[in-house]
Short mmCIF file of C-alpha atoms and ligand atoms in Angstrom, two decimals:
data_model
loop_
_atom_site.label_atom_id
_atom_site.label_comp_id
_atom_site.label_asym_id
_atom_site.label_seq_id
_atom_site.Cartn_x
_atom_site.Cartn_y
_atom_site.Cartn_z
CA MET A 1 11.41 -21.64 -144.54
CA SER A 2 10.87 -24.52 -145.30
CA GLY A 3 9.62 -27.51 -142.91
CA VAL A 4 6.21 -28.33 -141.58
CA LEU A 5 3.09 -26.35 -140.49
CA PHE A 6 0.72 -27.39 -137.96
CA TRP A 7 -3.32 -26.96 -137.50
CA VAL A 8 -5.42 -27.72 -135.55
CA VAL A 9 -9.17 -28.86 -136.17
CA CYS A 10 -12.12 -27.67 -134.75
CA PRO A 11 -10.19 -23.49 -134.31
CA LYS A 12 -12.03 -22.47 -131.33
CA GLY A 13 -16.00 -20.61 -130.97
CA SER A 14 -16.45 -16.72 -130.27
CA SER A 15 -19.80 -17.19 -128.99
CA THR A 16 -18.67 -17.49 -125.66
CA VAL A 17 -16.84 -14.54 -126.20
CA THR A 18 -19.47 -12.31 -127.41
CA SER A 19 -21.68 -13.39 -124.60
CA ILE A 20 -19.54 -13.08 -122.21
CA LEU A 21 -18.61 -8.87 -123.71
CA SER A 22 -22.62 -8.48 -124.11
CA ILE A 23 -23.07 -8.46 -120.17
CA MET A 24 -19.94 -6.98 -119.06
CA PRO A 25 -20.74 -4.44 -116.83
CA ARG A 26 -18.40 -1.12 -117.93
CA LYS A 27 -18.19 -1.68 -120.63
CA PRO A 28 -15.90 0.64 -122.16
CA GLU A 29 -15.99 2.47 -125.65
CA ARG A 30 -15.82 0.28 -128.86
CA ARG A 31 -12.92 1.43 -130.04
CA THR A 32 -10.47 -1.08 -130.92
CA VAL A 33 -7.73 -1.16 -128.52
CA ARG A 34 -4.33 -0.62 -131.42
CA ALA A 35 -6.74 2.70 -132.18
CA LEU A 36 -6.92 3.52 -128.07
CA LEU A 37 -3.28 2.68 -128.43
CA SER A 38 -1.43 4.37 -130.31
CA SER A 39 -3.29 8.27 -129.92
CA PRO A 40 -1.63 10.52 -128.68
CA ALA A 41 0.23 9.00 -124.78
CA VAL A 42 0.12 12.90 -123.59
CA ASN A 43 -2.79 13.25 -121.10
CA ASP A 44 -3.94 16.99 -122.01
CA GLY A 45 -6.80 17.36 -120.25
CA SER A 46 -8.33 16.20 -123.63
CA THR A 47 -6.89 12.62 -124.44
CA LEU A 48 -6.75 9.92 -121.92
CA SER A 49 -3.70 9.18 -120.07
CA SER A 50 -1.18 5.40 -121.56
CA GLU A 51 -2.73 3.43 -117.96
CA GLU A 52 -6.52 4.86 -118.92
CA ARG A 53 -5.91 3.34 -122.19
CA VAL A 54 -4.46 0.30 -121.00
CA TYR A 55 -7.03 0.00 -118.57
CA GLU A 56 -9.84 -0.50 -120.87
CA VAL A 57 -7.27 -3.14 -121.59
CA VAL A 58 -7.30 -4.73 -119.15
CA LEU A 59 -11.03 -3.80 -118.52
CA ARG A 60 -11.54 -5.95 -122.12
CA GLN A 61 -9.39 -8.69 -120.40
CA ALA A 62 -11.17 -9.50 -117.28
CA ALA A 63 -14.68 -9.03 -119.03
CA LEU A 64 -13.47 -11.99 -120.98
CA VAL A 65 -13.35 -14.69 -118.74
CA ARG A 66 -16.12 -16.30 -117.19
CA ARG A 67 -15.03 -16.88 -113.17
CA GLU A 68 -16.04 -20.36 -111.54
CA THR A 69 -15.24 -21.72 -114.39
CA VAL A 70 -12.89 -24.84 -114.60
CA PRO A 71 -11.16 -24.90 -118.48
CA ASP A 72 -12.08 -28.49 -120.57
CA PHE A 73 -9.10 -30.29 -120.36
CA SER A 74 -10.96 -33.77 -122.28
CA SER A 75 -11.93 -32.17 -124.94
CA ARG A 76 -11.55 -35.29 -128.40
CA ARG A 77 -10.28 -32.23 -130.47
CA THR A 78 -7.03 -33.05 -132.61
CA ILE A 79 -3.76 -31.53 -134.31
CA GLN A 80 -2.56 -32.15 -137.66
CA LEU A 81 0.79 -31.65 -139.23
CA ALA A 82 0.98 -29.93 -143.01
CA GLU A 83 3.20 -28.81 -145.29
CA GLY A 84 5.51 -25.92 -145.34
CA GLU A 85 6.41 -23.39 -143.56
CA ILE A 86 8.72 -22.73 -140.96
CA GLY A 87 11.28 -25.80 -139.62
CA GLY A 88 14.15 -25.89 -137.47
CA ASP A 89 14.62 -28.61 -135.24
CA SER A 90 10.24 -27.87 -133.93
CA ARG A 91 9.48 -30.20 -136.26
CA GLY A 92 7.35 -33.17 -136.80
CA ALA A 93 6.21 -34.72 -139.65
CA ALA A 94 4.46 -34.09 -142.10
CA GLY A 95 1.05 -34.94 -142.82
CA ALA A 96 0.25 -36.30 -139.25
CA THR A 97 -2.57 -36.42 -137.06
CA LEU A 98 -1.78 -34.94 -133.42
CA PRO A 99 -4.58 -36.04 -130.92
CA ALA A 100 -4.65 -33.47 -128.22
CA GLY A 101 -3.07 -35.01 -125.10
CA GLY A 102 -1.22 -36.70 -127.47
CA VAL A 103 2.67 -37.62 -127.53
CA LEU A 104 3.12 -34.77 -130.48
CA LEU A 105 1.61 -32.03 -128.73
CA ASN A 106 3.23 -33.55 -124.80
CA GLU A 107 6.53 -32.97 -126.77
CA ALA A 108 5.64 -29.94 -128.05
CA TYR A 109 5.00 -28.92 -124.56
CA ASP A 110 7.93 -30.67 -123.18
CA ARG A 111 9.58 -28.64 -125.19
CA CYS A 112 8.29 -26.12 -124.06
CA GLY A 113 9.23 -26.89 -120.48
CA ASP A 114 13.32 -27.38 -122.22
CA VAL A 115 13.37 -23.48 -123.80
CA CYS A 116 12.13 -22.67 -119.63
CA ALA A 117 14.84 -24.48 -117.83
CA GLU A 118 16.89 -23.05 -120.10
CA TYR A 119 16.04 -19.54 -119.52
CA ALA A 120 14.78 -19.31 -116.44
CA LYS A 121 15.63 -22.29 -113.98
CA THR A 122 13.83 -20.30 -110.75
CA PHE A 123 11.17 -19.60 -113.10
CA TYR A 124 10.56 -23.43 -114.79
CA LEU A 125 10.69 -24.50 -110.77
CA GLY A 126 8.13 -22.44 -109.88
CA THR A 127 5.81 -23.87 -112.12
CA LEU A 128 6.18 -27.53 -110.90
CA LEU A 129 4.63 -26.35 -108.55
CA MET A 130 1.81 -25.62 -110.42
CA THR A 131 -1.30 -27.80 -111.35
CA PRO A 132 0.33 -29.66 -115.07
CA GLU A 133 -2.66 -28.76 -117.56
CA ARG A 134 -1.86 -24.66 -116.31
CA ARG A 135 2.67 -25.75 -116.26
CA LYS A 136 2.30 -26.90 -119.49
CA ALA A 137 0.44 -24.03 -120.37
CA VAL A 138 2.61 -21.31 -119.10
CA TRP A 139 5.13 -22.79 -121.13
CA ALA A 140 4.37 -22.41 -124.23
CA ILE A 141 2.94 -19.16 -123.73
CA TYR A 142 6.74 -18.74 -122.29
CA VAL A 143 8.45 -19.53 -124.64
CA TRP A 144 5.92 -17.22 -127.03
CA CYS A 145 7.35 -14.00 -125.03
CA ARG A 146 11.04 -15.44 -125.21
CA ARG A 147 11.10 -15.89 -128.51
CA THR A 148 8.53 -12.30 -128.81
CA ASP A 149 11.76 -10.87 -127.05
CA GLU A 150 14.39 -12.72 -129.49
CA LEU A 151 13.49 -11.34 -132.79
CA VAL A 152 14.57 -7.70 -131.19
CA ASP A 153 16.87 -8.84 -128.45
CA GLY A 154 18.40 -11.62 -129.51
CA PRO A 155 21.12 -12.87 -131.95
CA ASN A 156 19.28 -11.87 -135.82
CA ALA A 157 18.03 -8.49 -133.64
CA SER A 158 20.09 -6.54 -136.12
CA HIS A 159 17.72 -7.91 -139.21
CA ILE A 160 14.70 -7.16 -137.61
CA THR A 161 13.11 -4.92 -139.74
CA PRO A 162 9.01 -3.57 -138.58
CA LYS A 163 8.15 -6.52 -142.08
CA ALA A 164 9.35 -9.27 -139.96
CA LEU A 165 7.41 -8.18 -136.75
CA ASP A 166 4.40 -8.00 -139.76
CA ARG A 167 4.80 -11.86 -140.25
CA TRP A 168 6.05 -12.68 -136.37
CA GLU A 169 2.28 -10.58 -136.04
CA LYS A 170 0.76 -13.49 -139.01
CA ARG A 171 1.60 -16.42 -138.10
CA LEU A 172 1.03 -15.91 -133.86
CA ASN A 173 -3.31 -14.72 -135.94
CA ASN A 174 -2.65 -18.21 -137.41
CA LEU A 175 -2.09 -19.81 -134.37
CA PHE A 176 -5.73 -18.32 -132.76
CA GLU A 177 -7.18 -19.61 -135.32
CA GLY A 178 -5.88 -23.26 -135.69
CA ARG A 179 -2.80 -23.35 -137.94
CA PRO A 180 1.20 -23.30 -135.71
CA TYR A 181 3.88 -23.52 -138.34
CA ASP A 182 5.92 -25.56 -135.31
CA MET A 183 6.04 -27.18 -132.61
CA TYR A 184 6.03 -24.53 -129.95
CA ASP A 185 3.59 -22.59 -131.59
CA ALA A 186 1.13 -25.99 -131.62
CA ALA A 187 1.66 -25.78 -128.28
CA LEU A 188 0.40 -22.31 -127.18
CA ALA A 189 -2.17 -22.84 -130.22
CA ASP A 190 -3.67 -26.48 -127.90
CA THR A 191 -3.49 -23.62 -124.47
CA VAL A 192 -5.19 -21.36 -126.02
CA GLN A 193 -8.44 -23.21 -127.05
CA LYS A 194 -7.69 -25.00 -123.40
CA PHE A 195 -8.41 -21.79 -121.95
CA PRO A 196 -9.55 -18.49 -122.12
CA VAL A 197 -6.57 -15.76 -123.08
CA ASP A 198 -7.09 -14.02 -125.81
CA ILE A 199 -4.97 -12.59 -128.52
CA GLN A 200 -4.44 -9.40 -127.79
CA PRO A 201 -1.82 -9.00 -125.11
CA PHE A 202 -0.17 -10.84 -127.45
CA LYS A 203 -0.45 -8.51 -129.81
CA ASP A 204 0.69 -5.29 -128.33
CA MET A 205 3.80 -7.04 -127.15
CA ILE A 206 4.31 -7.34 -130.88
CA GLU A 207 3.89 -3.43 -130.36
CA GLY A 208 6.15 -3.23 -128.06
CA MET A 209 9.10 -4.77 -129.78
CA ARG A 210 8.43 -2.54 -132.87
CA LEU A 211 9.05 0.46 -130.44
CA ASP A 212 11.72 -0.74 -129.55
CA LEU A 213 12.99 -0.67 -133.42
CA ARG A 214 11.94 2.57 -133.79
CA LYS A 215 12.30 4.80 -129.97
CA SER A 216 15.11 4.88 -127.72
CA ARG A 217 14.51 7.22 -125.82
CA TYR A 218 10.75 8.02 -123.67
CA ASN A 219 10.01 11.39 -122.66
CA ASN A 220 8.15 10.47 -119.51
CA PHE A 221 6.55 8.03 -117.52
CA ASP A 222 3.47 8.29 -119.52
CA GLU A 223 5.22 6.94 -122.71
CA LEU A 224 7.68 4.47 -120.72
CA TYR A 225 4.23 3.08 -118.90
CA LEU A 226 2.87 2.83 -122.26
CA TYR A 227 6.07 0.83 -123.27
CA CYS A 228 5.77 -1.32 -120.07
CA TYR A 229 2.66 -2.44 -120.37
CA TYR A 230 3.43 -3.53 -123.32
CA VAL A 231 6.58 -5.46 -123.11
CA ALA A 232 5.39 -6.76 -119.60
CA GLY A 233 2.21 -5.83 -118.25
CA THR A 234 1.06 -7.93 -121.43
CA VAL A 235 2.66 -11.52 -119.66
CA GLY A 236 0.11 -10.60 -116.30
CA LEU A 237 -2.94 -10.17 -118.88
CA MET A 238 -1.87 -13.06 -120.53
CA SER A 239 -0.93 -15.23 -117.36
CA VAL A 240 -4.31 -14.59 -114.81
CA PRO A 241 -6.68 -16.82 -117.49
CA VAL A 242 -4.64 -19.61 -117.09
CA MET A 243 -3.12 -19.37 -113.45
CA GLY A 244 -6.91 -19.48 -112.54
CA ILE A 245 -8.82 -16.32 -109.46
CA ALA A 246 -9.12 -18.36 -106.37
CA PRO A 247 -13.53 -20.05 -106.22
CA GLU A 248 -13.79 -18.47 -103.45
CA SER A 249 -12.14 -14.63 -104.07
CA LYS A 250 -13.89 -12.57 -103.54
CA ALA A 251 -12.45 -9.64 -105.41
CA SER A 252 -12.76 -8.52 -108.48
CA THR A 253 -11.62 -9.90 -112.09
CA GLU A 254 -10.63 -6.71 -113.02
CA ASN A 255 -9.19 -6.27 -109.98
CA VAL A 256 -7.78 -9.24 -110.64
CA TYR A 257 -6.03 -8.23 -114.18
CA ASN A 258 -5.26 -5.19 -112.30
CA ALA A 259 -2.57 -6.55 -109.92
CA ALA A 260 -0.99 -8.87 -113.04
CA LEU A 261 -0.40 -5.62 -115.12
CA ALA A 262 1.20 -4.22 -111.59
CA LEU A 263 3.65 -7.29 -111.79
CA GLY A 264 4.64 -7.22 -114.87
CA ILE A 265 5.00 -3.40 -115.20
CA ALA A 266 7.10 -3.64 -111.90
CA ASN A 267 9.49 -6.08 -113.51
CA GLN A 268 10.29 -4.49 -116.42
CA LEU A 269 10.91 -1.22 -114.68
CA THR A 270 12.86 -3.23 -112.18
CA ASN A 271 14.89 -4.59 -116.11
CA ILE A 272 15.09 -1.39 -116.41
CA LEU A 273 16.70 0.30 -113.92
CA ARG A 274 19.79 -3.29 -113.67
CA ASP A 275 20.14 -2.90 -117.46
CA VAL A 276 20.91 1.13 -116.85
CA GLY A 277 24.24 0.31 -118.65
CA GLU A 278 23.24 -2.30 -120.53
CA ASP A 279 21.01 -0.67 -122.51
CA ALA A 280 23.21 2.86 -122.37
CA ARG A 281 25.87 0.98 -124.43
CA ARG A 282 23.11 0.06 -127.73
CA GLY A 283 22.14 3.88 -127.89
CA ARG A 284 19.14 3.02 -125.58
CA ILE A 285 18.17 5.26 -122.45
CA TYR A 286 14.38 3.34 -121.10
CA LEU A 287 14.61 6.35 -118.11
CA PRO A 288 12.38 9.56 -117.99
CA GLN A 289 13.46 12.38 -120.21
CA ASP A 290 11.54 15.01 -118.50
CA GLU A 291 12.37 13.01 -114.56
CA LEU A 292 15.81 12.70 -115.78
CA ALA A 293 16.00 17.05 -117.03
CA ARG A 294 14.24 17.53 -113.72
CA ALA A 295 17.62 15.95 -111.46
CA GLY A 296 19.45 17.65 -113.42
CA LEU A 297 20.73 14.71 -115.69
CA SER A 298 22.11 14.48 -119.18
CA ASP A 299 21.68 11.08 -121.73
CA ASP A 300 26.19 11.93 -121.27
CA ASP A 301 26.07 11.37 -117.22
CA ILE A 302 24.55 8.27 -118.90
CA PHE A 303 26.62 7.35 -121.57
CA HIS A 304 29.54 8.13 -118.95
CA GLY A 305 27.81 6.32 -116.48
CA ARG A 306 28.14 8.84 -113.50
CA VAL A 307 27.57 7.42 -110.12
CA THR A 308 27.00 11.03 -108.45
CA GLU A 309 24.63 12.07 -105.93
CA LYS A 310 22.28 13.90 -108.34
CA TRP A 311 22.27 10.29 -109.81
CA LYS A 312 21.42 8.28 -106.67
CA SER A 313 18.91 10.60 -105.45
CA PHE A 314 17.38 9.75 -108.74
CA MET A 315 17.16 6.26 -108.82
CA LYS A 316 15.84 6.25 -105.52
CA GLU A 317 12.60 7.61 -107.01
CA GLN A 318 12.57 5.26 -109.52
CA ILE A 319 12.92 2.75 -107.03
CA LYS A 320 10.85 3.68 -104.90
CA ARG A 321 8.40 4.04 -107.68
CA ALA A 322 8.73 0.52 -108.97
CA ARG A 323 8.16 -0.46 -105.67
CA LYS A 324 4.83 0.89 -105.01
CA PHE A 325 3.87 -1.59 -108.44
CA PHE A 326 5.14 -4.12 -106.25
CA ASN A 327 3.06 -3.51 -104.16
CA GLU A 328 -0.33 -2.99 -106.07
CA ALA A 329 0.92 -6.74 -107.44
CA GLU A 330 1.17 -8.44 -104.86
CA LYS A 331 -2.55 -7.25 -102.86
CA GLY A 332 -3.90 -9.24 -106.07
CA VAL A 333 -1.29 -12.31 -106.28
CA THR A 334 -3.52 -14.20 -102.90
CA GLU A 335 -6.68 -13.92 -105.42
CA LEU A 336 -5.30 -16.07 -107.39
CA ASP A 337 -6.13 -20.21 -107.78
CA SER A 338 -3.86 -22.07 -104.76
CA ALA A 339 -1.59 -23.66 -106.70
CA SER A 340 -1.05 -20.84 -108.87
CA ARG A 341 0.06 -18.81 -105.55
CA TRP A 342 3.00 -19.83 -104.55
CA PRO A 343 5.08 -19.70 -107.82
CA VAL A 344 3.63 -16.26 -108.68
CA MET A 345 5.03 -14.60 -105.23
CA ALA A 346 7.93 -16.45 -105.64
CA SER A 347 8.83 -14.68 -108.98
CA LEU A 348 7.79 -11.24 -106.94
CA LEU A 349 9.54 -11.70 -104.12
CA LEU A 350 12.66 -12.77 -105.83
CA TYR A 351 12.23 -10.04 -108.73
CA ARG A 352 11.09 -6.36 -106.03
CA GLN A 353 15.39 -8.27 -104.14
CA ILE A 354 17.01 -6.71 -107.56
CA LEU A 355 16.00 -3.38 -106.34
CA ASP A 356 17.69 -4.12 -103.44
CA ALA A 357 20.75 -4.79 -105.17
CA ILE A 358 20.45 -2.00 -107.24
CA GLU A 359 20.52 -0.55 -103.48
CA ALA A 360 23.24 -2.90 -101.86
CA ASN A 361 25.38 -1.55 -105.30
CA ASP A 362 24.68 2.12 -104.22
CA TYR A 363 23.05 2.66 -107.07
CA ASP A 364 26.23 1.78 -109.59
CA ASN A 365 24.18 0.08 -112.56
CA PHE A 366 26.30 1.19 -114.86
CA THR A 367 29.08 -0.93 -114.01
CA LYS A 368 27.42 -2.84 -111.74
CA ARG A 369 24.95 -5.99 -112.15
CA ALA A 370 22.06 -5.87 -109.34
CA TYR A 371 21.56 -10.10 -108.76
CA VAL A 372 20.11 -11.58 -106.32
CA GLY A 373 22.24 -14.50 -105.73
CA LYS A 374 20.93 -18.16 -104.27
CA ALA A 375 20.64 -18.29 -100.87
CA ARG A 376 18.14 -15.49 -100.84
CA LYS A 377 16.40 -16.82 -103.31
CA ILE A 378 16.43 -19.74 -101.31
CA LEU A 379 14.89 -18.15 -98.10
CA SER A 380 12.64 -15.93 -100.27
CA LEU A 381 10.58 -19.01 -100.87
CA PRO A 382 9.01 -20.00 -97.24
CA VAL A 383 8.68 -16.65 -97.08
CA ALA A 384 6.93 -16.65 -100.61
CA PHE A 385 4.36 -19.40 -99.39
CA GLY A 386 3.38 -18.49 -96.08
CA ARG A 387 2.25 -15.25 -98.28
CA ALA A 388 0.56 -17.33 -100.56
CA ILE A 389 -0.91 -19.60 -97.80
CA LYS A 390 -3.03 -17.21 -96.77
CA GLY A 391 -5.92 -17.11 -99.30
CA PRO A 392 -7.86 -14.37 -100.42
CA SER A 393 -8.70 -11.26 -99.04
CA LYS A 394 -12.31 -12.12 -96.74
CA VAL A 395 -13.27 -8.15 -97.60
CA VAL A 396 -16.18 -8.11 -100.72
CA ASP A 397 -14.50 -6.58 -103.55
CA SER A 398 -17.41 -2.94 -104.19
CA THR A 399 -16.39 -2.91 -107.73
CA ARG A 400 -17.25 -6.62 -108.23
CA SER A 401 -19.98 -7.97 -110.65
CA SER A 402 -18.91 -11.33 -111.79
C1 LIG B 1 -2.74 -11.10 -109.48
C2 LIG B 1 -1.44 -11.42 -110.19
C3 LIG B 1 -0.22 -10.62 -109.49
C4 LIG B 1 -0.66 -12.25 -110.62
C5 LIG B 1 -0.02 -12.63 -111.42
C6 LIG B 1 0.24 -12.63 -113.39
C7 LIG B 1 1.51 -13.11 -113.72
C8 LIG B 1 2.28 -14.22 -113.48
C9 LIG B 1 2.71 -11.86 -113.79
C10 LIG B 1 3.78 -12.32 -114.30
C11 LIG B 1 4.23 -11.13 -114.92
C12 LIG B 1 6.07 -11.33 -115.29
C13 LIG B 1 7.36 -12.41 -115.31
C14 LIG B 1 6.33 -10.17 -116.73
C15 LIG B 1 7.24 -10.54 -117.43
C16 LIG B 1 7.67 -9.04 -117.34
C17 LIG B 1 9.42 -9.16 -118.26
C18 LIG B 1 10.23 -8.77 -117.58
C19 LIG B 1 9.54 -9.06 -119.61
C20 LIG B 1 10.44 -8.79 -120.57
C21 LIG B 1 10.91 -7.88 -121.12
C22 LIG B 1 11.24 -7.47 -122.33
O1 LIG B 1 13.15 -7.08 -121.36
P1 LIG B 1 14.00 -6.59 -121.73
O2 LIG B 1 14.37 -6.83 -122.86
O3 LIG B 1 14.02 -5.15 -121.45
O4 LIG B 1 14.58 -7.95 -120.51
P2 LIG B 1 15.45 -8.96 -120.68
O5 LIG B 1 17.18 -8.24 -120.68
O6 LIG B 1 16.15 -9.73 -121.81
O7 LIG B 1 15.49 -9.30 -119.87
C23 LIG B 1 10.45 -8.96 -121.98
C24 LIG B 1 11.95 -10.03 -121.68
C25 LIG B 1 9.29 -9.77 -121.79
C26 LIG B 1 9.28 -11.00 -122.27
C27 LIG B 1 9.18 -11.97 -121.11
C28 LIG B 1 9.43 -13.44 -121.14
C29 LIG B 1 10.22 -13.97 -121.38
C30 LIG B 1 9.14 -13.44 -119.06
C31 LIG B 1 6.98 -14.60 -120.39
C32 LIG B 1 6.93 -14.65 -118.33
C33 LIG B 1 6.25 -16.02 -118.56
C34 LIG B 1 5.01 -15.62 -119.41
C35 LIG B 1 5.41 -16.49 -117.06
C36 LIG B 1 5.02 -15.61 -116.29
C37 LIG B 1 4.63 -16.39 -114.42
C38 LIG B 1 4.93 -16.62 -114.05
C39 LIG B 1 4.56 -17.47 -112.45
C40 LIG B 1 5.97 -15.41 -113.36
MN1 LIG B 2 15.31 -8.64 -124.09
#
């Protein structure tokens, strides 16, 4: 590929991160997250369950955030465009220097905003309620996530190999080190310098895409949970440092991160329940095999799209579980910074209503697509506002130490 390589002068130092890690209250064992997450997922008494392993990641991410610190947007860093690498219409002028907050960097963020507006209009409108700095950062993260998903789900997906994902990961490492390849990467490179966003959830999302390349069945919920963490829980962990935690919040950082993780898991479970038919047509069944078998259902029932009583009661249980994750997430939304609460609450309420739509379709998720209509979307906004305005809980979280 040809084009322009951006690089950022003055890459982020890691001394703050190290010092925060050293005061972490419940410091997990120093194993790498990849090692933690690649060991067997089944909890047979001697190994940790996926939920326990992901929780260790949550603890680490929570430890990286220093509370009551406003990100510094006034820095004089510059981003420089250099020769080579990935092009397309996201190229800039080789050799040009981009002062932080300068025209080209602003353009990079604007392009990220355009992508959001095109792919996720409602979400884009929600971001307009955030502060300008947070909104731009969320756009940059969104675009990276969307591009990552497109690698395995987009028009070129059939050509994607694990090697291509390795290259994508290398590119991720580069942008975190201040050497972004294109405009979109440059926006994210700037974001990760301004906010305490860690690389781990991004790497884990790529790991989820690797899983999608090699796995089309999930034996049990433990396996599915890990997949949901990789492709969606990670989004929650990437977002909290940008959304910010309310200065007056009495919740522990780890509980806020846990709620964010729960929102990602809830969203992905909902995605899976909505898309059962579509996924089956691609030979994929994400639903836990052991739960299907216990309900007297087989892959064949799914491939034939049989909406039987067995299927309906199975779906009821799956929906119940997804709602539990939404409820857990909802408790955390009010702990976020005031300007972020409303859009996040709105997105939660909107996504949760997809579950209602599956019920309204009488559990036919093979031939009918569950969606939330415009009127309901609009009605959800004041409801979200009413819940978001409440603000943080007054109860001091016993696990809070930061
Ligand atoms: C305390 C608290 C509750 C904080 C909130 C934290 C927060 C903002 C969490 C956001 C959670 C969220 C929106 C997760 C996205 C989950 C998701 C749907 C992932 C999808 C994966 C693959 O799915 P699949 O291929 O099955 O589905 P498609 O048919 O392709 O849709 C993803 C597509 C991965 C890629 C994810 C995105 C493109 C969304 C990224 C979103 C953000 C960065 C912004 C989040 C911010 C707000 C305000 C919701
Ligand atoms: Mn996808």
